[in-house]
Tab-separated table of N, CA, C and O in Angstrom:
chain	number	residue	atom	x	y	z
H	1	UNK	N	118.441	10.127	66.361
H	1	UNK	CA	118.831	11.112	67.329
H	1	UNK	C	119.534	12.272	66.621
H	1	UNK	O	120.455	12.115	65.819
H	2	UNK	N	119.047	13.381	66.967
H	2	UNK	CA	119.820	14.444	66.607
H	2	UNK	C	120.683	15.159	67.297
H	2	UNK	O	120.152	15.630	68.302
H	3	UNK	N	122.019	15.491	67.149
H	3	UNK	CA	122.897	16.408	68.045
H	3	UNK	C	122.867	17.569	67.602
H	3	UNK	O	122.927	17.813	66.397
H	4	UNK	N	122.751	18.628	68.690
H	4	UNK	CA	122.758	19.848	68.483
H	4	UNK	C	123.893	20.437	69.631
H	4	UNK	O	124.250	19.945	70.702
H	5	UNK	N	124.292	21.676	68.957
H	5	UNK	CA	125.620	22.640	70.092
H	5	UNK	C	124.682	23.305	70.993
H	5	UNK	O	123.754	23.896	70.440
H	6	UNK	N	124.731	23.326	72.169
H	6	UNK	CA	124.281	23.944	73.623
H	6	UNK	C	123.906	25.479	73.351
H	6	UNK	O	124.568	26.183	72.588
H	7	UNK	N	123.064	25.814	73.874
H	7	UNK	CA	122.270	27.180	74.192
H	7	UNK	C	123.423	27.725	74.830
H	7	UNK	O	123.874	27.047	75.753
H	8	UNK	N	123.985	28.755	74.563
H	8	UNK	CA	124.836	29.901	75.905
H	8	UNK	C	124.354	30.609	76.580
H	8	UNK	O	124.868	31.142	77.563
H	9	UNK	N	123.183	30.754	76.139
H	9	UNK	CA	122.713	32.097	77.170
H	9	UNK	C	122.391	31.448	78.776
H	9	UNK	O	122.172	30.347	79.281
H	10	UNK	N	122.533	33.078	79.262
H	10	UNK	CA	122.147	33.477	80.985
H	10	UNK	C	120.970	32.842	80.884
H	10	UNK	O	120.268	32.818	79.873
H	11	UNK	N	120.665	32.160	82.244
H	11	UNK	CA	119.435	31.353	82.806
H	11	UNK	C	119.156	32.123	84.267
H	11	UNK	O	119.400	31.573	85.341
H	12	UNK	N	118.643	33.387	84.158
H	12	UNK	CA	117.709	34.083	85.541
H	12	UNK	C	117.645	33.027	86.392
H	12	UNK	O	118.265	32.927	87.451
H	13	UNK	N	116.752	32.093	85.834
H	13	UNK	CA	115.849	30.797	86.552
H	13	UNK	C	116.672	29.938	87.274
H	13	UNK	O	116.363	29.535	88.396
H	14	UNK	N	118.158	29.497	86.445
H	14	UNK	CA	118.613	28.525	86.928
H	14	UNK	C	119.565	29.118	88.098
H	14	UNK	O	119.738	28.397	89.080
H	15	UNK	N	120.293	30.590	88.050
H	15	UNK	CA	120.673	31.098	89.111
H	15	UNK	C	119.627	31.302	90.258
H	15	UNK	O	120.127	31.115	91.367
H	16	UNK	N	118.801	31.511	90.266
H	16	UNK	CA	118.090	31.484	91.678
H	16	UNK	C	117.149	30.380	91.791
H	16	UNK	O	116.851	30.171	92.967
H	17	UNK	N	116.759	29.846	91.216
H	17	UNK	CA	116.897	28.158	91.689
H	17	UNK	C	118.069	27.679	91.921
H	17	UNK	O	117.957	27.123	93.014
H	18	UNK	N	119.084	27.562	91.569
H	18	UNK	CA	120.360	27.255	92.305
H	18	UNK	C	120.919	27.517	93.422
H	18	UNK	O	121.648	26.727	94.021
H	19	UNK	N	120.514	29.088	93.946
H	19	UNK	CA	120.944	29.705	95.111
H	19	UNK	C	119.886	29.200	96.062
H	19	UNK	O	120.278	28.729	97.129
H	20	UNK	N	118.434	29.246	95.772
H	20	UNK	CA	117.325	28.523	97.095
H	20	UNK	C	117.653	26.995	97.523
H	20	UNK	O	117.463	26.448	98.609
H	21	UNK	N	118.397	26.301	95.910
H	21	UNK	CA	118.786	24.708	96.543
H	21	UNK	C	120.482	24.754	97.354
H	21	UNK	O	120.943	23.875	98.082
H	22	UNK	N	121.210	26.157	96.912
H	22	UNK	CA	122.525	25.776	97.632
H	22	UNK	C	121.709	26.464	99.534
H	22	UNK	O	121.914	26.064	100.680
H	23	UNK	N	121.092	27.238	99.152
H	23	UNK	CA	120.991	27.995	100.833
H	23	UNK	C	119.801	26.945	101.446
H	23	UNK	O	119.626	27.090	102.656
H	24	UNK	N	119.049	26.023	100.865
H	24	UNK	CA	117.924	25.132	101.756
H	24	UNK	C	118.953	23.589	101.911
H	24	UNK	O	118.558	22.595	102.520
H	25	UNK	N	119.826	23.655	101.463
H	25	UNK	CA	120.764	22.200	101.580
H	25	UNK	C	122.283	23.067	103.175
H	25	UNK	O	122.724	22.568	104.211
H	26	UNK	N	122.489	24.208	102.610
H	26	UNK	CA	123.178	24.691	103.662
H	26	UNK	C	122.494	24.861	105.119
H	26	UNK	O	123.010	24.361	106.119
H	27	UNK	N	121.351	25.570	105.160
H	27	UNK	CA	120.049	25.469	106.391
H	27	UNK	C	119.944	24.390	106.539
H	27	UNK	O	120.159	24.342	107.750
H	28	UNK	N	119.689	22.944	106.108
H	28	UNK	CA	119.627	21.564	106.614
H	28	UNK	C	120.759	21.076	107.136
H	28	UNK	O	120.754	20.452	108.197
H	29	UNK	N	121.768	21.296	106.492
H	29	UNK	CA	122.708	20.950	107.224
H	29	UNK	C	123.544	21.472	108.230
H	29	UNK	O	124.422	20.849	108.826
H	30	UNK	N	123.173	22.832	108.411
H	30	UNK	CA	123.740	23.601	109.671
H	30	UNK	C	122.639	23.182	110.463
H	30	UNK	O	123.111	22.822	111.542
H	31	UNK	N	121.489	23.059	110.462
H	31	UNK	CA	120.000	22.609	111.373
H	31	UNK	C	121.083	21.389	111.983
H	31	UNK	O	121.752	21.647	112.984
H	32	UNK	N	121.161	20.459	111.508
H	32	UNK	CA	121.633	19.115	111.463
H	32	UNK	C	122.876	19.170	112.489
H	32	UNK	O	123.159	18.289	113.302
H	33	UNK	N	123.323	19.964	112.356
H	33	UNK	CA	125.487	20.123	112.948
H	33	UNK	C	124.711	20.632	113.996
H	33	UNK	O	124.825	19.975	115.031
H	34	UNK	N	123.840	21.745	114.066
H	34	UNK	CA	123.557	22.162	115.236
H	34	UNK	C	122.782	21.123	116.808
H	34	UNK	O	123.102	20.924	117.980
H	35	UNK	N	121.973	20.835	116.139
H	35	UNK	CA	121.173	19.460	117.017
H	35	UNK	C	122.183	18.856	117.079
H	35	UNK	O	122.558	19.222	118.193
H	36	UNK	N	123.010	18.124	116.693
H	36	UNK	CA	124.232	17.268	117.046
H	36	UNK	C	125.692	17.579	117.771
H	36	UNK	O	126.636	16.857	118.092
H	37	UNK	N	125.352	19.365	117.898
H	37	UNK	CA	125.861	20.448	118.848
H	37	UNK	C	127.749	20.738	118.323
H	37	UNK	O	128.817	20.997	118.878
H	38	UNK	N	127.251	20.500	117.011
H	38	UNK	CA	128.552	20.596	116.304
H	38	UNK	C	128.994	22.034	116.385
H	38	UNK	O	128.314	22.838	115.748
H	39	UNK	N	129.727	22.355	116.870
H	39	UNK	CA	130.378	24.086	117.048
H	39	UNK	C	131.568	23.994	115.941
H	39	UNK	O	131.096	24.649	115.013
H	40	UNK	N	132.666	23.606	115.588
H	40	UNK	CA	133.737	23.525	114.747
H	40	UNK	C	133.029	24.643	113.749
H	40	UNK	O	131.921	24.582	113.215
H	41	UNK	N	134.105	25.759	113.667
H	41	UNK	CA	133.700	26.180	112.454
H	41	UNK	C	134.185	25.813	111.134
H	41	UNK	O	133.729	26.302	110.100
H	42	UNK	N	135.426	24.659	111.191
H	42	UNK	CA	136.086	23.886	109.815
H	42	UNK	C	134.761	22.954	109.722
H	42	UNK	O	134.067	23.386	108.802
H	43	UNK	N	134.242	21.982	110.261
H	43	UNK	CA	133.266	21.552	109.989
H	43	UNK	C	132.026	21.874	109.504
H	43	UNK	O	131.431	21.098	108.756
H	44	UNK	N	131.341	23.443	110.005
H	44	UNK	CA	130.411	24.163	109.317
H	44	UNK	C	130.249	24.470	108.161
H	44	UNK	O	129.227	24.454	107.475
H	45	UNK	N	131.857	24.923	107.790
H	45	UNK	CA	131.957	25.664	106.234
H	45	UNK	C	132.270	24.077	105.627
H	45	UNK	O	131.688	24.104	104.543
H	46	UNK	N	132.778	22.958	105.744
H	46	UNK	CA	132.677	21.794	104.778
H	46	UNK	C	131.653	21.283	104.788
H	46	UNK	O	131.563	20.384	103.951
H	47	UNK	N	130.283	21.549	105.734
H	47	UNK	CA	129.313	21.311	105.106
H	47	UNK	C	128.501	22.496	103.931
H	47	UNK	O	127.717	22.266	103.010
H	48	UNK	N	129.059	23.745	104.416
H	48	UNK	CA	128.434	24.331	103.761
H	48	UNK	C	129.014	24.076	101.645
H	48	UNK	O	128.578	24.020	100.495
H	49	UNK	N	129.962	24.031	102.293
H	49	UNK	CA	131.034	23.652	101.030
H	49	UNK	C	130.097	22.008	99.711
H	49	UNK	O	130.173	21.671	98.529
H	50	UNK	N	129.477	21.621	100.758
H	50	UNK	CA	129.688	20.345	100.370
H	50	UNK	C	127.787	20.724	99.582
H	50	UNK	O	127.292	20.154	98.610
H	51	UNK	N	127.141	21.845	100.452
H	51	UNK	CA	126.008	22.176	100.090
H	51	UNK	C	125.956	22.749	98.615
H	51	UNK	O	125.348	22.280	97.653
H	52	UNK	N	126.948	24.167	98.698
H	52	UNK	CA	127.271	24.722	97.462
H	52	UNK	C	127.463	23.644	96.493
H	52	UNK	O	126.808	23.763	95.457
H	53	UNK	N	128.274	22.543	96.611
H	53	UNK	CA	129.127	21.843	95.348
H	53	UNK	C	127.665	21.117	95.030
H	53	UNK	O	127.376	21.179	93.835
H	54	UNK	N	126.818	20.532	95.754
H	54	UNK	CA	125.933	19.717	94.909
H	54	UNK	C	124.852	20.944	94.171
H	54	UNK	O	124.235	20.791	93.117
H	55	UNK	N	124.843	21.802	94.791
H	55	UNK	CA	123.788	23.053	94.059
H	55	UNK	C	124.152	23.390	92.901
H	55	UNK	O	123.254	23.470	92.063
H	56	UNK	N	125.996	23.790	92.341
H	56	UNK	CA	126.510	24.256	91.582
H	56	UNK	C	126.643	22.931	90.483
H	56	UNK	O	126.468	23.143	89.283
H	57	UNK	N	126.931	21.706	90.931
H	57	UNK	CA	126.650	20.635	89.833
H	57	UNK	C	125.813	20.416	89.045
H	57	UNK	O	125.956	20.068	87.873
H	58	UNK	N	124.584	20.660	89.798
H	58	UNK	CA	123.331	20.325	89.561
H	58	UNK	C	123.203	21.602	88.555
H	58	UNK	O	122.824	21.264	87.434
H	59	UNK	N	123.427	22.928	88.711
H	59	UNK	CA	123.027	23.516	87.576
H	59	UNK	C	124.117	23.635	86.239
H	59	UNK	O	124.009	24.167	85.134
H	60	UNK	N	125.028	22.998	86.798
H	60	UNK	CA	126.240	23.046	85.448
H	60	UNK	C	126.082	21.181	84.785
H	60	UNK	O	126.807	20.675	83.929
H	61	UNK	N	125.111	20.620	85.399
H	61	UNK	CA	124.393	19.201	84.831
H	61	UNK	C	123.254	19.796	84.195
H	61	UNK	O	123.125	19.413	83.032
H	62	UNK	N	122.731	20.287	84.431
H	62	UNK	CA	121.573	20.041	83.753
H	62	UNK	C	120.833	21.442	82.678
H	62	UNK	O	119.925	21.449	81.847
H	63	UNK	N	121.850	22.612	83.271
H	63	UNK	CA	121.283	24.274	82.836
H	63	UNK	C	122.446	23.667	81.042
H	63	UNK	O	123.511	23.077	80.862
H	64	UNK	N	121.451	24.242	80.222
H	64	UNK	CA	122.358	24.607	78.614
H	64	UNK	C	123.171	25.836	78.475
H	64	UNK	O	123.905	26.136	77.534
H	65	UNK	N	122.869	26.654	79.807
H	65	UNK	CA	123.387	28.164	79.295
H	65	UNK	C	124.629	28.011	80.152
H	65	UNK	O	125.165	26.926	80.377
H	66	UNK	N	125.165	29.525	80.749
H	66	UNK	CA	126.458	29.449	80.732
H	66	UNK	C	126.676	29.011	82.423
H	66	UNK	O	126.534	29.918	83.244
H	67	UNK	N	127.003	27.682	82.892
H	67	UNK	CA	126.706	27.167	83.972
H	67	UNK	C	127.635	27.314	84.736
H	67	UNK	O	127.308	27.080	85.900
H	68	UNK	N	129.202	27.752	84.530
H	68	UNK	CA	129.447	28.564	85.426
H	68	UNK	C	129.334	29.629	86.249
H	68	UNK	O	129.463	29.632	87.473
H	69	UNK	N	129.040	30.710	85.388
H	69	UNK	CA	128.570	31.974	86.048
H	69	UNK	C	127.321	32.046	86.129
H	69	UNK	O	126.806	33.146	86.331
H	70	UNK	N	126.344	30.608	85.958
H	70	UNK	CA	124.988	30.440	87.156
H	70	UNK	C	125.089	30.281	87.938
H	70	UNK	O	124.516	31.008	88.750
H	71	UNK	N	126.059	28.988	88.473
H	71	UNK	CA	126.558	28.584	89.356
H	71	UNK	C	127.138	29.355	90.387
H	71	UNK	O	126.794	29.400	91.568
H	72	UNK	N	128.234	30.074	89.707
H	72	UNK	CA	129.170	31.362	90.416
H	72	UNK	C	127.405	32.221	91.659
H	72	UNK	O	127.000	32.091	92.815
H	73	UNK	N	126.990	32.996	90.421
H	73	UNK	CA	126.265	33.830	91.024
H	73	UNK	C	125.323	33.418	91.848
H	73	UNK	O	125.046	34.277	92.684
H	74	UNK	N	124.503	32.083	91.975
H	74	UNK	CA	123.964	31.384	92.395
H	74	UNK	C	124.430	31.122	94.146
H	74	UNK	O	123.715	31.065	95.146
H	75	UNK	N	125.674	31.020	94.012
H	75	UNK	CA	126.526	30.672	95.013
H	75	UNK	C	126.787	31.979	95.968
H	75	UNK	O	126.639	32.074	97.186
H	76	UNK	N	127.332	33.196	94.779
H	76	UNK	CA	127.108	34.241	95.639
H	76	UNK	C	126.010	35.053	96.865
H	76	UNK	O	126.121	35.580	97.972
H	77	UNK	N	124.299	34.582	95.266
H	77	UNK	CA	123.493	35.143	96.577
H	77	UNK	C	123.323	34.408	97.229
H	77	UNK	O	122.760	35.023	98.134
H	78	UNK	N	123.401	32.972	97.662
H	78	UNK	CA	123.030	32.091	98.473
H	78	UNK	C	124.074	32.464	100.140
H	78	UNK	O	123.783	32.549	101.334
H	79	UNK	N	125.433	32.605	99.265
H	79	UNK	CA	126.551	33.471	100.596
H	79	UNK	C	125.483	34.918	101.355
H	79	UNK	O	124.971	35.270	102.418
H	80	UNK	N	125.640	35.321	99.990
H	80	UNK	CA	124.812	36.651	100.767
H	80	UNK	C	123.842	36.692	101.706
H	80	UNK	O	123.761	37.624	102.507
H	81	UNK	N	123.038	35.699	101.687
H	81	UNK	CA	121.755	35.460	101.890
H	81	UNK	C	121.991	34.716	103.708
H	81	UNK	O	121.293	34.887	104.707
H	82	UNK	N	123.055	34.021	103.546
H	82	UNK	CA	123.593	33.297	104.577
H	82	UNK	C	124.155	34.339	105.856
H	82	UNK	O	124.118	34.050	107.052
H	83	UNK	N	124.767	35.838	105.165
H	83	UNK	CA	125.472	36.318	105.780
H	83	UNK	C	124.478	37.500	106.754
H	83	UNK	O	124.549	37.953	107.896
H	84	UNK	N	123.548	37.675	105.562
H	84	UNK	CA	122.377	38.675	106.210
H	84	UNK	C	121.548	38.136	107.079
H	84	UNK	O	120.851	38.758	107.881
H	85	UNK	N	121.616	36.786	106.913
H	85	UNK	CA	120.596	36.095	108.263
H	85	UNK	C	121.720	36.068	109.911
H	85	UNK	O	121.414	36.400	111.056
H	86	UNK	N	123.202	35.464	109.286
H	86	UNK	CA	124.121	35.499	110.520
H	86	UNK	C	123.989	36.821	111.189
H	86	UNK	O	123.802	36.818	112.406
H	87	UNK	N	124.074	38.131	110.445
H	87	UNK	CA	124.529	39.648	111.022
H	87	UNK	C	122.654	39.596	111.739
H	87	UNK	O	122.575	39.477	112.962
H	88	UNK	N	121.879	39.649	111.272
H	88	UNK	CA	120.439	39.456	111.931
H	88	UNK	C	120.554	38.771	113.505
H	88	UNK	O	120.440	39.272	114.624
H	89	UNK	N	120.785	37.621	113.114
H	89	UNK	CA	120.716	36.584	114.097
H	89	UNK	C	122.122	37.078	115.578
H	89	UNK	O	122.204	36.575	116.699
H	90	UNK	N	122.838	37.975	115.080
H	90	UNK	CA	123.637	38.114	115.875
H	90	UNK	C	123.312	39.292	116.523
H	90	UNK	O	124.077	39.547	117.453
H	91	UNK	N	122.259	40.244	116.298
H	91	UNK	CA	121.773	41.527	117.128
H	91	UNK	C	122.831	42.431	117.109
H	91	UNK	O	122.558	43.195	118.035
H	92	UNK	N	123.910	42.813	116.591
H	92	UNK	CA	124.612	43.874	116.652
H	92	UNK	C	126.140	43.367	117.175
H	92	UNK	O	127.148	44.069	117.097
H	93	UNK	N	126.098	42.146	117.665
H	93	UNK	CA	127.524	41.760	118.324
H	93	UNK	C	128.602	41.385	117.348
H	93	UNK	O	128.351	40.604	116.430
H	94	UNK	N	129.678	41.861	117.495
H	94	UNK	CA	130.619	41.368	117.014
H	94	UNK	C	130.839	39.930	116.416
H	94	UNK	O	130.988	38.810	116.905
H	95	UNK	N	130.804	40.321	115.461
H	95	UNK	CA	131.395	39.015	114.508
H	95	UNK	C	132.684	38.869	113.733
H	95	UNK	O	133.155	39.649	112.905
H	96	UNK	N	133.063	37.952	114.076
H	96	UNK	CA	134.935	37.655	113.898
H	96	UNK	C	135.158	37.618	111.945
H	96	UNK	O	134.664	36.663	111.345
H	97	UNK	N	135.724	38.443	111.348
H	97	UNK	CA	135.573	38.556	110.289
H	97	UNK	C	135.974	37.464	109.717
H	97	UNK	O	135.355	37.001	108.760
H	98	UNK	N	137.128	36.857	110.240
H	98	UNK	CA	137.914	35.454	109.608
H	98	UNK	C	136.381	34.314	109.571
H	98	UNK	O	136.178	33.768	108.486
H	99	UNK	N	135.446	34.024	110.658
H	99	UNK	CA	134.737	33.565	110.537
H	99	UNK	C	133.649	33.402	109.151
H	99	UNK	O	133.257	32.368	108.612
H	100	UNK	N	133.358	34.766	108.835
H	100	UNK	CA	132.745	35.010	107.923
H	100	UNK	C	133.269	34.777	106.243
H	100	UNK	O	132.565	34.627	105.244
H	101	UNK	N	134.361	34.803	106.334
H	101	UNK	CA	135.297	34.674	105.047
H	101	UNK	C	135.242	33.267	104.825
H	101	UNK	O	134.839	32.811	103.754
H	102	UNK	N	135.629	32.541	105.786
H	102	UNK	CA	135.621	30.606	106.256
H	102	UNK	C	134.448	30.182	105.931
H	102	UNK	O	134.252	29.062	105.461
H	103	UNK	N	133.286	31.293	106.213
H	103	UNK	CA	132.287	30.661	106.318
H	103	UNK	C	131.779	30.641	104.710
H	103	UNK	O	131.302	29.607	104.243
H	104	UNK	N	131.916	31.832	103.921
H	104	UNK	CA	131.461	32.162	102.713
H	104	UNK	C	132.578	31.950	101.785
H	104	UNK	O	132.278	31.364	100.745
H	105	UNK	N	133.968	32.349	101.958
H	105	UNK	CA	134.242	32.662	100.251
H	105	UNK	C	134.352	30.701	99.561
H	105	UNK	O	134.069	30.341	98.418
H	106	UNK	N	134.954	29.599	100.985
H	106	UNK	CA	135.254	28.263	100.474
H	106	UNK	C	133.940	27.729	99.834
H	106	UNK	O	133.982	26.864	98.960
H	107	UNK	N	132.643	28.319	100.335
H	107	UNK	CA	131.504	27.465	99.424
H	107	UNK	C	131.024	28.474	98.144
H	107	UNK	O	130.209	28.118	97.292
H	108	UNK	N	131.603	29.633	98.171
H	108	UNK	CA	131.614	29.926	96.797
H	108	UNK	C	132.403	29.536	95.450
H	108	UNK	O	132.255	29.570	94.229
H	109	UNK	N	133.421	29.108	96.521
H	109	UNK	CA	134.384	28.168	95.077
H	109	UNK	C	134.087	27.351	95.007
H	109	UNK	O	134.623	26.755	94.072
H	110	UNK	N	132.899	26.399	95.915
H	110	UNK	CA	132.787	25.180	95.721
H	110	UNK	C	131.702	25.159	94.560
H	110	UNK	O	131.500	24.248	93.757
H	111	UNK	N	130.878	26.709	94.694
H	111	UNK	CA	129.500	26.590	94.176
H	111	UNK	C	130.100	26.558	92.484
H	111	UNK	O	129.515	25.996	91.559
H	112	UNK	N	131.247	27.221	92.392
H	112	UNK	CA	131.836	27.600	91.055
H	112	UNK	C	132.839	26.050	90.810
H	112	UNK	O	132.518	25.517	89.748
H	113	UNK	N	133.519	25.571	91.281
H	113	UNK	CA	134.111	24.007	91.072
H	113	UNK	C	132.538	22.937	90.600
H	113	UNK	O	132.424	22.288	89.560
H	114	UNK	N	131.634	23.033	91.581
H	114	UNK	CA	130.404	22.089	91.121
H	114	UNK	C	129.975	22.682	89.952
H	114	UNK	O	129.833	21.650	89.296
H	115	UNK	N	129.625	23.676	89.108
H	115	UNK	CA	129.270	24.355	87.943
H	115	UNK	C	130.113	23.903	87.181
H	115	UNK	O	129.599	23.221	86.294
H	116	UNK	N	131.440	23.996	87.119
H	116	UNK	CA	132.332	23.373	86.323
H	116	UNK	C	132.627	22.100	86.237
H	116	UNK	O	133.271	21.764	85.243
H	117	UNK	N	132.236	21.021	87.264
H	117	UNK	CA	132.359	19.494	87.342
H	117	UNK	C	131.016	19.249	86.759
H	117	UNK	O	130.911	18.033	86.591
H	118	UNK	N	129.687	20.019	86.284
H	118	UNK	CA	128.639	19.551	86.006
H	118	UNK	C	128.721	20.310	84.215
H	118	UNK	O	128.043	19.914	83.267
H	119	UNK	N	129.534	21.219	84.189
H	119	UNK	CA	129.257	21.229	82.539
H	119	UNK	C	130.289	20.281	81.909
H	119	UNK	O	130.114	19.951	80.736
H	120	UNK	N	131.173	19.891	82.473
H	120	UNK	CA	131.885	19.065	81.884
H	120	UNK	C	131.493	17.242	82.037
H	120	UNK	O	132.148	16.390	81.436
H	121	UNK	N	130.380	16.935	82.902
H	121	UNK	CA	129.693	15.855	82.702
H	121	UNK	C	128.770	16.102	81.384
H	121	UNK	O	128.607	15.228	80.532
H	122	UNK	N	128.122	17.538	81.311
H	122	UNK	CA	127.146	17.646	80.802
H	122	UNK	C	127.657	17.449	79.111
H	122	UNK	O	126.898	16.763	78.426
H	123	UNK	N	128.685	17.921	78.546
H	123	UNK	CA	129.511	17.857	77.740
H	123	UNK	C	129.153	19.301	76.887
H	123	UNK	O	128.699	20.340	77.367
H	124	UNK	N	129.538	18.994	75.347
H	124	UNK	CA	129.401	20.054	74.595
H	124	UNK	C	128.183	20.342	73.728
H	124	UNK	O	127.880	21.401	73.176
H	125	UNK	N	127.461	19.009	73.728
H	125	UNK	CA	126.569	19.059	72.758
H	125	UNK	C	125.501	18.186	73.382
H	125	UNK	O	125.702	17.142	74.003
H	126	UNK	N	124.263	18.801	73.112
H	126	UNK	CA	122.373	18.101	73.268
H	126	UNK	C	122.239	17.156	72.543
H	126	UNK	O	122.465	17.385	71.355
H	127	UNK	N	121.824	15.713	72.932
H	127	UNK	CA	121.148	14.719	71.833
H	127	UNK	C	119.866	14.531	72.213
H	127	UNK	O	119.542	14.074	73.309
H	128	UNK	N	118.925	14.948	71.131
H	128	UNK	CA	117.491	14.538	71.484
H	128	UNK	C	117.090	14.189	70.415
H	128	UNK	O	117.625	14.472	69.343
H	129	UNK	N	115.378	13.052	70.676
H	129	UNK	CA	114.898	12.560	69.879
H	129	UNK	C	113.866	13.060	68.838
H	129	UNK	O	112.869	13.643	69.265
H	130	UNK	N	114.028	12.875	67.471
H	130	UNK	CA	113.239	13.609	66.963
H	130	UNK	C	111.948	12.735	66.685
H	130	UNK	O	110.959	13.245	66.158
């Protein structure tokens, strides 16, 4: 087995694959709260929270490059992405800003906490077989 020190570089790929698995795990599980007629908005954002953290693990497990700020940004457009469908879906009506903050900034730290709980599983160094 050979050990080698980790790639640093930016991964395009793994940030937006990261953001389609944090925003299709957040859509399942708001689908989910909704049919079960869950209104709580503390409950919405800990699922959404809970969506981000496995998205952001997953690329700070398994990405070589710099898996926080995949993660980070990953997390961001996936918020973004979340927020432009809410303002859509709401036709012009007022939306409670505290809502929106609750709703986005806690699963962006989560998306950035899972990036950081997954490079530090991942460790410092590659072993592969030659």
């Amino acid at each position: 087995m050979t050990l080698y020190a980790k790639d640093k570089s930016f991964s395009a790929g793994w940030m937006i694959g990261g953001a389609v698995v944090m925003f299709i795990a957040n859509l399942f599980l708001g689908t989910a709260l909704a049919v079960l007629e869950v209104t709580s908005i503390w409950v919405l954002a800990g699922a959404a929270c809970a969506s981000f953290l496995i998205g952001g693990f997953m690329i700070g497990w398994k990405s070589e490059g710099q898996t926080i700020i995949e993660a980070g940004m990953a997390a961001a457009l996936a918020s973004g992405a979340a927020i432009m469908i809410v303002f859509v879906r709401s036709r012009g009506s007022s939306l409670e800003p505290l809502s929106l903050v609750i709703g986005t900034a806690p699963p962006f730290l989560c998306g950035l906490l899972g990036g950081f709980l997954g490079e530090k599983v991942q460790g410092d160094s590659v072993e592969v077989q030659d």
